Short mmCIF file of N, CA and C in Angstrom, two decimals:
data_model
loop_
_atom_site.label_atom_id
_atom_site.label_comp_id
_atom_site.label_asym_id
_atom_site.label_seq_id
_atom_site.Cartn_x
_atom_site.Cartn_y
_atom_site.Cartn_z
N UNK A 697 0.83 -1.20 0.00
CA UNK A 697 0.00 0.00 0.00
C UNK A 697 0.87 1.25 0.00
N UNK A 698 0.40 2.27 -0.68
CA UNK A 698 1.13 3.53 -0.72
C UNK A 698 2.14 3.63 -1.84
N UNK A 699 2.30 2.55 -2.61
CA UNK A 699 3.24 2.55 -3.73
C UNK A 699 2.52 2.02 -4.96
N UNK A 700 2.97 2.50 -6.13
CA UNK A 700 2.39 2.06 -7.40
C UNK A 700 3.48 1.42 -8.25
N UNK A 701 3.17 0.25 -8.79
CA UNK A 701 4.11 -0.44 -9.67
C UNK A 701 4.20 0.32 -10.98
N UNK A 702 5.44 0.66 -11.41
CA UNK A 702 5.61 1.42 -12.65
C UNK A 702 6.42 0.68 -13.71
N UNK A 703 6.98 -0.47 -13.36
CA UNK A 703 7.71 -1.23 -14.37
C UNK A 703 8.79 -2.11 -13.77
N UNK A 704 9.66 -2.62 -14.69
CA UNK A 704 10.75 -3.50 -14.29
C UNK A 704 12.08 -2.89 -14.69
N UNK A 705 13.13 -3.24 -13.94
CA UNK A 705 14.48 -2.85 -14.34
C UNK A 705 15.38 -4.07 -14.20
N UNK A 706 16.47 -4.02 -14.94
CA UNK A 706 17.43 -5.13 -14.91
C UNK A 706 18.51 -4.85 -13.88
N UNK A 707 19.33 -5.85 -13.62
CA UNK A 707 20.38 -5.78 -12.62
C UNK A 707 21.27 -4.54 -12.81
N UNK A 708 21.58 -4.17 -14.01
CA UNK A 708 22.43 -3.02 -14.28
C UNK A 708 21.71 -1.69 -14.12
N UNK A 709 20.40 -1.71 -13.91
CA UNK A 709 19.66 -0.48 -13.73
C UNK A 709 18.86 -0.08 -14.96
N UNK A 710 19.05 -0.78 -16.08
CA UNK A 710 18.29 -0.44 -17.29
C UNK A 710 16.82 -0.77 -17.08
N UNK A 711 15.98 0.11 -17.55
CA UNK A 711 14.54 -0.07 -17.42
C UNK A 711 14.02 -0.84 -18.63
N UNK A 712 13.18 -1.81 -18.36
CA UNK A 712 12.56 -2.58 -19.44
C UNK A 712 11.40 -1.81 -20.02
N UNK A 713 11.23 -1.93 -21.34
CA UNK A 713 10.04 -1.40 -22.01
C UNK A 713 9.61 -2.39 -23.08
N UNK A 714 8.63 -2.04 -23.91
CA UNK A 714 8.11 -2.98 -24.90
C UNK A 714 9.16 -3.39 -25.94
N UNK A 715 10.16 -2.59 -26.13
CA UNK A 715 11.16 -2.86 -27.16
C UNK A 715 12.38 -3.62 -26.62
N UNK A 716 12.43 -3.87 -25.31
CA UNK A 716 13.56 -4.57 -24.71
C UNK A 716 13.52 -6.04 -25.11
N UNK A 717 14.66 -6.54 -25.60
CA UNK A 717 14.78 -7.95 -25.97
C UNK A 717 15.77 -8.58 -25.00
N UNK A 718 15.35 -9.68 -24.36
CA UNK A 718 16.22 -10.38 -23.42
C UNK A 718 16.80 -11.60 -24.13
N UNK A 719 18.13 -11.68 -24.25
CA UNK A 719 18.82 -12.77 -24.93
C UNK A 719 19.39 -13.79 -23.96
N UNK A 720 19.40 -13.50 -22.71
CA UNK A 720 19.99 -14.41 -21.72
C UNK A 720 19.21 -14.30 -20.42
N UNK A 721 19.47 -15.22 -19.48
CA UNK A 721 18.84 -15.14 -18.17
C UNK A 721 19.32 -13.88 -17.49
N UNK A 722 18.40 -13.20 -16.84
CA UNK A 722 18.76 -11.96 -16.13
C UNK A 722 17.83 -11.77 -14.95
N UNK A 723 18.30 -11.01 -14.01
CA UNK A 723 17.47 -10.67 -12.86
C UNK A 723 16.63 -9.45 -13.21
N UNK A 724 15.35 -9.49 -12.84
CA UNK A 724 14.46 -8.34 -13.02
C UNK A 724 13.99 -7.88 -11.64
N UNK A 725 13.92 -6.60 -11.48
CA UNK A 725 13.51 -6.02 -10.20
C UNK A 725 12.31 -5.10 -10.43
N UNK A 726 11.29 -5.22 -9.59
CA UNK A 726 10.13 -4.33 -9.75
C UNK A 726 10.51 -2.90 -9.35
N UNK A 727 9.90 -1.95 -10.04
CA UNK A 727 10.11 -0.53 -9.75
C UNK A 727 8.77 0.03 -9.26
N UNK A 728 8.82 0.62 -8.08
CA UNK A 728 7.62 1.22 -7.49
C UNK A 728 7.85 2.71 -7.31
N UNK A 729 6.76 3.45 -7.41
CA UNK A 729 6.80 4.89 -7.17
C UNK A 729 5.89 5.17 -5.99
N UNK A 730 6.38 5.99 -5.08
CA UNK A 730 5.57 6.31 -3.90
C UNK A 730 4.37 7.16 -4.32
N UNK A 731 3.20 6.79 -3.82
CA UNK A 731 1.98 7.52 -4.16
C UNK A 731 1.88 8.79 -3.32
N UNK A 732 1.20 9.74 -3.89
CA UNK A 732 0.91 10.99 -3.22
C UNK A 732 -0.61 11.05 -3.02
N UNK A 733 -1.04 11.53 -1.87
CA UNK A 733 -2.47 11.59 -1.57
C UNK A 733 -2.88 13.01 -1.25
N UNK A 734 -4.10 13.35 -1.64
CA UNK A 734 -4.61 14.69 -1.41
C UNK A 734 -5.47 14.71 -0.15
N UNK A 735 -5.30 15.77 0.63
CA UNK A 735 -6.09 15.98 1.83
C UNK A 735 -6.90 17.26 1.65
N UNK A 736 -8.20 17.12 1.73
CA UNK A 736 -9.12 18.26 1.65
C UNK A 736 -9.50 18.66 3.07
N UNK A 737 -9.63 19.95 3.31
CA UNK A 737 -10.02 20.44 4.63
C UNK A 737 -11.37 21.15 4.51
N UNK A 738 -12.36 20.68 5.24
CA UNK A 738 -13.65 21.36 5.35
C UNK A 738 -13.62 21.99 6.74
N UNK A 739 -13.33 23.30 6.79
CA UNK A 739 -13.06 23.94 8.07
C UNK A 739 -14.33 24.21 8.89
N UNK A 740 -15.45 24.39 8.23
CA UNK A 740 -16.69 24.77 8.93
C UNK A 740 -16.47 26.06 9.73
N UNK A 741 -15.54 26.89 9.27
CA UNK A 741 -15.20 28.11 10.01
C UNK A 741 -15.12 29.32 9.10
N UNK A 742 -14.48 30.38 9.61
CA UNK A 742 -14.35 31.63 8.87
C UNK A 742 -13.20 31.61 7.88
N UNK A 743 -12.24 30.71 8.06
CA UNK A 743 -11.09 30.65 7.17
C UNK A 743 -11.13 29.35 6.37
N UNK A 744 -10.44 29.35 5.25
CA UNK A 744 -10.34 28.13 4.44
C UNK A 744 -8.88 27.69 4.41
N UNK A 745 -8.69 26.40 4.18
CA UNK A 745 -7.35 25.85 4.03
C UNK A 745 -7.32 25.12 2.70
N UNK A 746 -6.37 25.48 1.85
CA UNK A 746 -6.24 24.84 0.55
C UNK A 746 -5.88 23.37 0.70
N UNK A 747 -6.34 22.54 -0.24
CA UNK A 747 -5.97 21.12 -0.19
C UNK A 747 -4.45 20.97 -0.27
N UNK A 748 -3.93 19.93 0.36
CA UNK A 748 -2.50 19.65 0.30
C UNK A 748 -2.29 18.24 -0.21
N UNK A 749 -1.10 17.98 -0.68
CA UNK A 749 -0.73 16.66 -1.16
C UNK A 749 0.49 16.20 -0.39
N UNK A 750 0.43 14.97 0.14
CA UNK A 750 1.59 14.43 0.85
C UNK A 750 1.89 13.03 0.34
N UNK A 751 3.15 12.66 0.46
CA UNK A 751 3.57 11.31 0.06
C UNK A 751 3.12 10.30 1.11
N UNK A 752 3.03 9.06 0.68
CA UNK A 752 2.59 7.95 1.55
C UNK A 752 3.39 7.87 2.85
N UNK A 753 4.69 8.10 2.80
CA UNK A 753 5.53 7.96 3.99
C UNK A 753 5.64 9.25 4.80
N UNK A 754 5.05 10.34 4.34
CA UNK A 754 5.10 11.60 5.09
C UNK A 754 4.01 11.62 6.15
N UNK A 755 4.29 12.30 7.22
CA UNK A 755 3.30 12.50 8.27
C UNK A 755 2.69 13.89 8.13
N UNK A 756 1.43 13.97 8.42
CA UNK A 756 0.74 15.25 8.41
C UNK A 756 0.63 15.73 9.84
N UNK A 757 1.20 16.89 10.13
CA UNK A 757 1.14 17.46 11.47
C UNK A 757 -0.09 18.37 11.50
N UNK A 758 -1.19 17.85 12.04
CA UNK A 758 -2.46 18.57 11.99
C UNK A 758 -2.45 19.92 12.69
N UNK A 759 -1.72 20.11 13.81
CA UNK A 759 -1.71 21.45 14.42
C UNK A 759 -1.19 22.54 13.47
N UNK A 760 -0.47 22.16 12.43
CA UNK A 760 -0.01 23.15 11.45
C UNK A 760 -1.17 23.68 10.61
N UNK A 761 -2.31 23.03 10.67
CA UNK A 761 -3.48 23.40 9.87
C UNK A 761 -4.65 23.68 10.80
N UNK A 762 -4.63 24.87 11.40
CA UNK A 762 -5.66 25.25 12.36
C UNK A 762 -6.41 26.47 11.84
N UNK A 763 -7.69 26.28 11.51
CA UNK A 763 -8.48 27.41 11.01
C UNK A 763 -8.96 28.30 12.17
N UNK A 764 -9.66 29.37 11.81
CA UNK A 764 -10.20 30.29 12.82
C UNK A 764 -11.69 30.50 12.57
N UNK A 765 -12.40 30.77 13.66
CA UNK A 765 -13.83 31.06 13.57
C UNK A 765 -14.14 31.98 14.74
N UNK A 766 -14.66 33.15 14.44
CA UNK A 766 -14.91 34.14 15.47
C UNK A 766 -15.91 33.62 16.50
N UNK A 767 -15.53 33.74 17.78
CA UNK A 767 -16.40 33.31 18.86
C UNK A 767 -16.32 31.84 19.19
N UNK A 768 -15.38 31.11 18.53
CA UNK A 768 -15.28 29.67 18.73
C UNK A 768 -13.82 29.26 18.94
N UNK A 769 -13.64 28.16 19.64
CA UNK A 769 -12.33 27.53 19.78
C UNK A 769 -12.31 26.29 18.91
N UNK A 770 -11.19 26.10 18.20
CA UNK A 770 -11.06 24.93 17.33
C UNK A 770 -10.76 23.71 18.18
N UNK A 771 -11.56 22.65 18.03
CA UNK A 771 -11.41 21.42 18.80
C UNK A 771 -10.44 20.48 18.11
N UNK A 772 -10.58 20.33 16.78
CA UNK A 772 -9.70 19.43 16.05
C UNK A 772 -10.34 18.95 14.76
N UNK A 773 -9.63 18.03 14.09
CA UNK A 773 -10.06 17.48 12.80
C UNK A 773 -10.69 16.10 13.00
N UNK A 774 -11.67 15.83 12.14
CA UNK A 774 -12.37 14.54 12.17
C UNK A 774 -12.44 13.98 10.76
N UNK A 775 -12.47 12.64 10.68
CA UNK A 775 -12.55 11.96 9.39
C UNK A 775 -13.95 11.98 8.80
N UNK A 776 -14.96 12.21 9.62
CA UNK A 776 -16.34 12.11 9.15
C UNK A 776 -17.11 13.40 9.43
N UNK A 777 -18.12 13.62 8.61
CA UNK A 777 -18.95 14.82 8.70
C UNK A 777 -19.69 14.89 10.04
N UNK A 778 -19.99 13.73 10.63
CA UNK A 778 -20.71 13.68 11.90
C UNK A 778 -19.78 13.99 13.09
N UNK A 779 -18.50 14.12 12.83
CA UNK A 779 -17.48 14.47 13.83
C UNK A 779 -17.41 13.43 14.96
N UNK A 780 -17.35 12.15 14.57
CA UNK A 780 -17.25 11.07 15.55
C UNK A 780 -15.89 10.37 15.50
N UNK A 781 -15.16 10.47 14.38
CA UNK A 781 -13.87 9.78 14.23
C UNK A 781 -12.74 10.81 14.22
N UNK A 782 -12.14 11.00 15.41
CA UNK A 782 -11.09 12.00 15.59
C UNK A 782 -9.85 11.66 14.78
N UNK A 783 -9.25 12.67 14.18
CA UNK A 783 -8.01 12.52 13.39
C UNK A 783 -6.90 13.27 14.11
N UNK A 784 -6.32 12.68 15.14
CA UNK A 784 -5.24 13.34 15.89
C UNK A 784 -4.04 13.60 15.00
N UNK A 785 -3.59 12.57 14.31
CA UNK A 785 -2.45 12.70 13.41
C UNK A 785 -2.66 11.68 12.30
N UNK A 786 -2.49 12.11 11.07
CA UNK A 786 -2.69 11.22 9.94
C UNK A 786 -1.33 10.77 9.44
N UNK A 787 -1.07 9.47 9.43
CA UNK A 787 0.20 8.96 8.92
C UNK A 787 -0.06 7.82 7.95
N UNK A 788 0.85 7.63 7.05
CA UNK A 788 0.81 6.54 6.06
C UNK A 788 -0.57 6.42 5.40
N UNK A 789 -0.94 7.46 4.69
CA UNK A 789 -2.22 7.45 3.99
C UNK A 789 -2.20 6.42 2.87
N UNK A 790 -3.36 5.84 2.61
CA UNK A 790 -3.49 4.89 1.51
C UNK A 790 -4.54 5.35 0.52
N UNK A 791 -5.13 6.52 0.76
CA UNK A 791 -6.10 7.09 -0.18
C UNK A 791 -6.26 8.58 0.12
N UNK A 792 -6.91 9.29 -0.79
CA UNK A 792 -7.23 10.69 -0.56
C UNK A 792 -8.24 10.75 0.59
N UNK A 793 -8.17 11.82 1.38
CA UNK A 793 -9.11 11.95 2.49
C UNK A 793 -9.64 13.38 2.57
N UNK A 794 -10.75 13.52 3.28
CA UNK A 794 -11.30 14.83 3.63
C UNK A 794 -11.38 14.89 5.14
N UNK A 795 -10.90 16.00 5.71
CA UNK A 795 -10.96 16.21 7.14
C UNK A 795 -11.96 17.34 7.44
N UNK A 796 -12.71 17.17 8.52
CA UNK A 796 -13.75 18.13 8.90
C UNK A 796 -13.40 18.79 10.22
N UNK A 797 -13.51 20.12 10.27
CA UNK A 797 -13.19 20.87 11.48
C UNK A 797 -14.33 20.85 12.48
N UNK A 798 -13.96 20.77 13.76
CA UNK A 798 -14.94 20.76 14.85
C UNK A 798 -14.68 21.96 15.76
N UNK A 799 -15.74 22.59 16.22
CA UNK A 799 -15.64 23.82 17.01
C UNK A 799 -16.48 23.72 18.27
N UNK A 800 -16.11 24.51 19.25
CA UNK A 800 -16.92 24.70 20.45
C UNK A 800 -16.98 26.20 20.73
N UNK A 801 -18.14 26.70 21.14
CA UNK A 801 -18.22 28.15 21.42
C UNK A 801 -17.25 28.55 22.52
N UNK A 802 -16.65 29.73 22.35
CA UNK A 802 -15.75 30.26 23.38
C UNK A 802 -16.58 30.61 24.61
N UNK A 803 -15.98 30.40 25.75
CA UNK A 803 -16.61 30.73 27.03
C UNK A 803 -15.95 32.00 27.57
N UNK A 804 -16.78 32.98 27.91
CA UNK A 804 -16.29 34.24 28.46
C UNK A 804 -16.75 34.37 29.91
N UNK A 805 -16.15 35.31 30.65
CA UNK A 805 -16.50 35.54 32.05
C UNK A 805 -17.21 36.87 32.21
N UNK A 806 -18.30 36.83 32.96
CA UNK A 806 -19.00 38.03 33.37
C UNK A 806 -18.78 38.17 34.87
N UNK A 807 -18.20 39.30 35.28
CA UNK A 807 -17.93 39.54 36.70
C UNK A 807 -18.82 40.68 37.18
N UNK A 808 -19.65 40.36 38.17
CA UNK A 808 -20.44 41.39 38.85
C UNK A 808 -19.57 41.87 40.01
N UNK A 809 -19.05 43.09 39.89
CA UNK A 809 -18.15 43.65 40.89
C UNK A 809 -19.02 44.36 41.93
N UNK A 810 -19.11 43.75 43.11
CA UNK A 810 -19.96 44.29 44.16
C UNK A 810 -19.13 45.15 45.11
N UNK A 811 -17.97 44.64 45.48
CA UNK A 811 -17.03 45.39 46.33
C UNK A 811 -15.64 44.81 46.10
N UNK A 812 -14.66 45.41 46.74
CA UNK A 812 -13.29 44.94 46.61
C UNK A 812 -13.17 43.47 46.99
N UNK A 813 -13.96 43.05 47.96
CA UNK A 813 -13.86 41.67 48.46
C UNK A 813 -14.97 40.75 47.93
N UNK A 814 -15.91 41.30 47.19
CA UNK A 814 -17.04 40.48 46.73
C UNK A 814 -17.27 40.66 45.23
N UNK A 815 -17.05 39.58 44.50
CA UNK A 815 -17.38 39.56 43.08
C UNK A 815 -18.11 38.24 42.80
N UNK A 816 -19.03 38.30 41.88
CA UNK A 816 -19.74 37.10 41.44
C UNK A 816 -19.38 36.90 39.98
N UNK A 817 -18.93 35.69 39.63
CA UNK A 817 -18.54 35.41 38.25
C UNK A 817 -19.48 34.41 37.62
N UNK A 818 -19.82 34.67 36.36
CA UNK A 818 -20.72 33.83 35.59
C UNK A 818 -20.07 33.58 34.23
N UNK A 819 -20.12 32.35 33.75
CA UNK A 819 -19.62 32.04 32.41
C UNK A 819 -20.74 32.22 31.40
N UNK A 820 -20.38 32.68 30.20
CA UNK A 820 -21.38 32.84 29.14
C UNK A 820 -20.73 32.63 27.79
N UNK A 821 -21.57 32.42 26.77
CA UNK A 821 -21.12 32.35 25.38
C UNK A 821 -21.62 33.60 24.67
N UNK A 822 -20.91 34.02 23.66
CA UNK A 822 -21.32 35.21 22.91
C UNK A 822 -22.74 35.03 22.41
N UNK A 823 -23.54 36.08 22.55
CA UNK A 823 -24.93 36.03 22.10
C UNK A 823 -25.90 35.54 23.15
N UNK A 824 -25.38 34.93 24.24
CA UNK A 824 -26.27 34.46 25.31
C UNK A 824 -27.01 35.62 25.95
N UNK A 825 -28.14 35.31 26.55
CA UNK A 825 -28.84 36.25 27.41
C UNK A 825 -28.52 35.85 28.85
N UNK A 826 -28.09 36.81 29.64
CA UNK A 826 -27.76 36.55 31.04
C UNK A 826 -28.73 37.32 31.92
N UNK A 827 -29.28 36.64 32.92
CA UNK A 827 -30.14 37.31 33.88
C UNK A 827 -29.21 37.94 34.92
N UNK A 828 -29.23 39.27 35.03
CA UNK A 828 -28.28 39.93 35.92
C UNK A 828 -28.57 39.65 37.40
N UNK A 829 -27.51 39.67 38.17
CA UNK A 829 -27.61 39.53 39.62
C UNK A 829 -28.33 40.75 40.17
N UNK A 830 -29.31 40.52 41.04
CA UNK A 830 -30.07 41.61 41.66
C UNK A 830 -29.72 41.70 43.14
N UNK A 831 -28.89 42.65 43.52
CA UNK A 831 -28.52 42.77 44.93
C UNK A 831 -29.68 43.34 45.77
N UNK A 832 -29.74 42.95 47.03
CA UNK A 832 -30.74 43.50 47.94
C UNK A 832 -30.29 44.84 48.52
N UNK A 833 -28.99 45.06 48.47
CA UNK A 833 -28.42 46.28 49.02
C UNK A 833 -27.51 46.86 47.96
N UNK A 834 -27.40 48.08 47.71
CA UNK A 834 -28.05 49.21 48.36
C UNK A 834 -29.49 49.42 47.84
N UNK A 835 -30.25 50.16 48.60
CA UNK A 835 -31.65 50.40 48.27
C UNK A 835 -31.81 51.17 46.96
N UNK A 836 -30.84 52.03 46.64
CA UNK A 836 -30.97 52.86 45.43
C UNK A 836 -30.26 52.25 44.21
N UNK A 837 -30.08 50.92 44.22
CA UNK A 837 -29.47 50.21 43.09
C UNK A 837 -30.34 50.38 41.84
N UNK A 838 -29.71 50.81 40.71
CA UNK A 838 -30.48 51.02 39.47
C UNK A 838 -30.06 50.10 38.34
N UNK A 839 -28.93 49.43 38.47
CA UNK A 839 -28.50 48.52 37.40
C UNK A 839 -26.99 48.35 37.41
N UNK A 840 -26.47 47.79 36.30
CA UNK A 840 -25.04 47.49 36.17
C UNK A 840 -24.45 48.26 35.00
N UNK A 841 -23.23 48.78 35.21
CA UNK A 841 -22.52 49.51 34.15
C UNK A 841 -21.10 48.98 34.05
N UNK A 842 -20.49 49.16 32.87
CA UNK A 842 -19.06 48.85 32.72
C UNK A 842 -18.27 50.07 33.17
N UNK A 843 -17.01 49.87 33.52
CA UNK A 843 -16.15 50.96 33.97
C UNK A 843 -16.14 52.07 32.93
N UNK A 844 -16.16 53.30 33.41
CA UNK A 844 -16.08 54.50 32.57
C UNK A 844 -17.27 54.68 31.63
N UNK A 845 -18.32 53.88 31.78
CA UNK A 845 -19.53 54.06 30.98
C UNK A 845 -20.67 54.38 31.93
N UNK A 846 -21.54 55.22 31.51
CA UNK A 846 -22.65 55.59 32.38
C UNK A 846 -23.97 55.05 31.84
N UNK A 847 -23.87 54.08 30.94
CA UNK A 847 -25.06 53.48 30.33
C UNK A 847 -25.25 52.11 30.95
N UNK A 848 -26.50 51.76 31.28
CA UNK A 848 -26.78 50.44 31.84
C UNK A 848 -26.38 49.36 30.84
N UNK A 849 -25.74 48.32 31.34
CA UNK A 849 -25.27 47.23 30.49
C UNK A 849 -26.46 46.41 30.01
N UNK A 850 -26.43 46.02 28.72
CA UNK A 850 -27.49 45.21 28.12
C UNK A 850 -27.09 43.74 28.20
N UNK A 851 -27.80 42.98 29.00
CA UNK A 851 -27.49 41.56 29.20
C UNK A 851 -28.22 40.65 28.20
N UNK A 852 -28.95 41.23 27.25
CA UNK A 852 -29.78 40.42 26.34
C UNK A 852 -28.98 39.74 25.22
N UNK A 853 -27.81 40.24 24.89
CA UNK A 853 -26.96 39.61 23.87
C UNK A 853 -25.51 39.88 24.23
N UNK A 854 -24.90 38.93 24.91
CA UNK A 854 -23.56 39.13 25.46
C UNK A 854 -22.51 39.22 24.36
N UNK A 855 -21.49 40.06 24.56
CA UNK A 855 -20.44 40.26 23.56
C UNK A 855 -19.42 39.11 23.56
N UNK A 856 -18.50 39.16 22.62
CA UNK A 856 -17.43 38.16 22.50
C UNK A 856 -16.19 38.63 23.25
N UNK A 857 -16.34 38.77 24.53
CA UNK A 857 -15.22 39.20 25.38
C UNK A 857 -15.63 39.03 26.84
N UNK A 858 -14.64 39.06 27.72
CA UNK A 858 -14.92 39.07 29.15
C UNK A 858 -15.52 40.43 29.52
N UNK A 859 -16.41 40.44 30.50
CA UNK A 859 -17.09 41.67 30.90
C UNK A 859 -17.04 41.79 32.41
N UNK A 860 -16.77 42.99 32.89
CA UNK A 860 -16.89 43.30 34.32
C UNK A 860 -17.87 44.46 34.44
N UNK A 861 -18.89 44.27 35.29
CA UNK A 861 -19.88 45.32 35.50
C UNK A 861 -19.87 45.74 36.96
N UNK A 862 -20.20 47.02 37.19
CA UNK A 862 -20.19 47.62 38.50
C UNK A 862 -21.59 48.13 38.83
N UNK A 863 -21.90 48.18 40.13
CA UNK A 863 -23.21 48.66 40.57
C UNK A 863 -23.39 50.12 40.23
N UNK A 864 -24.57 50.42 39.72
CA UNK A 864 -24.95 51.82 39.51
C UNK A 864 -26.08 52.09 40.51
N UNK A 865 -25.91 53.16 41.25
CA UNK A 865 -26.90 53.53 42.25
C UNK A 865 -27.39 54.95 41.99
N UNK A 866 -28.42 55.33 42.68
CA UNK A 866 -28.93 56.69 42.55
C UNK A 866 -27.92 57.71 43.01
N UNK A 867 -27.00 57.31 43.89
CA UNK A 867 -26.02 58.27 44.41
C UNK A 867 -24.80 58.41 43.52
N UNK A 868 -24.53 57.47 42.62
CA UNK A 868 -23.34 57.61 41.74
C UNK A 868 -23.73 57.90 40.29
N UNK A 869 -24.90 58.51 40.09
CA UNK A 869 -25.34 58.86 38.73
C UNK A 869 -24.72 60.12 38.24
#
């Protein structure tokens, strides 16, 4: 596997062809050529990777082929569209293959900064809706703001980044 028969050669290295006439007993040796296989990448992401060709005896280092997708972390390559057969490293290919990219949404942190000693952290994915923490104290609590912003934070569609929000009260407006 991985090699293709291309002909015969004689002991001296001469290659046999249709016009070769053998007048005496001689040794013949098979000549093989190493096959090359094409690897297609279906990234399922924001970037594309051009197909590559490698020889049968070459190893494919999959971390060298890592696509990108905004808001997602790349999990790895799979041999099947259903993403059930993981392709950690492909070696000694015997046919052309297609690899499929698998992703998981990035997880971000939302920190409700209550005081120097008290913070509440919540994990979220971009686009999630988060129900904000409602403190019982102070009485004049009006909502949550990011540092240096005086606009109440919108928790209905979370951004693609970590967020820290601070209490907004009637006294710090």
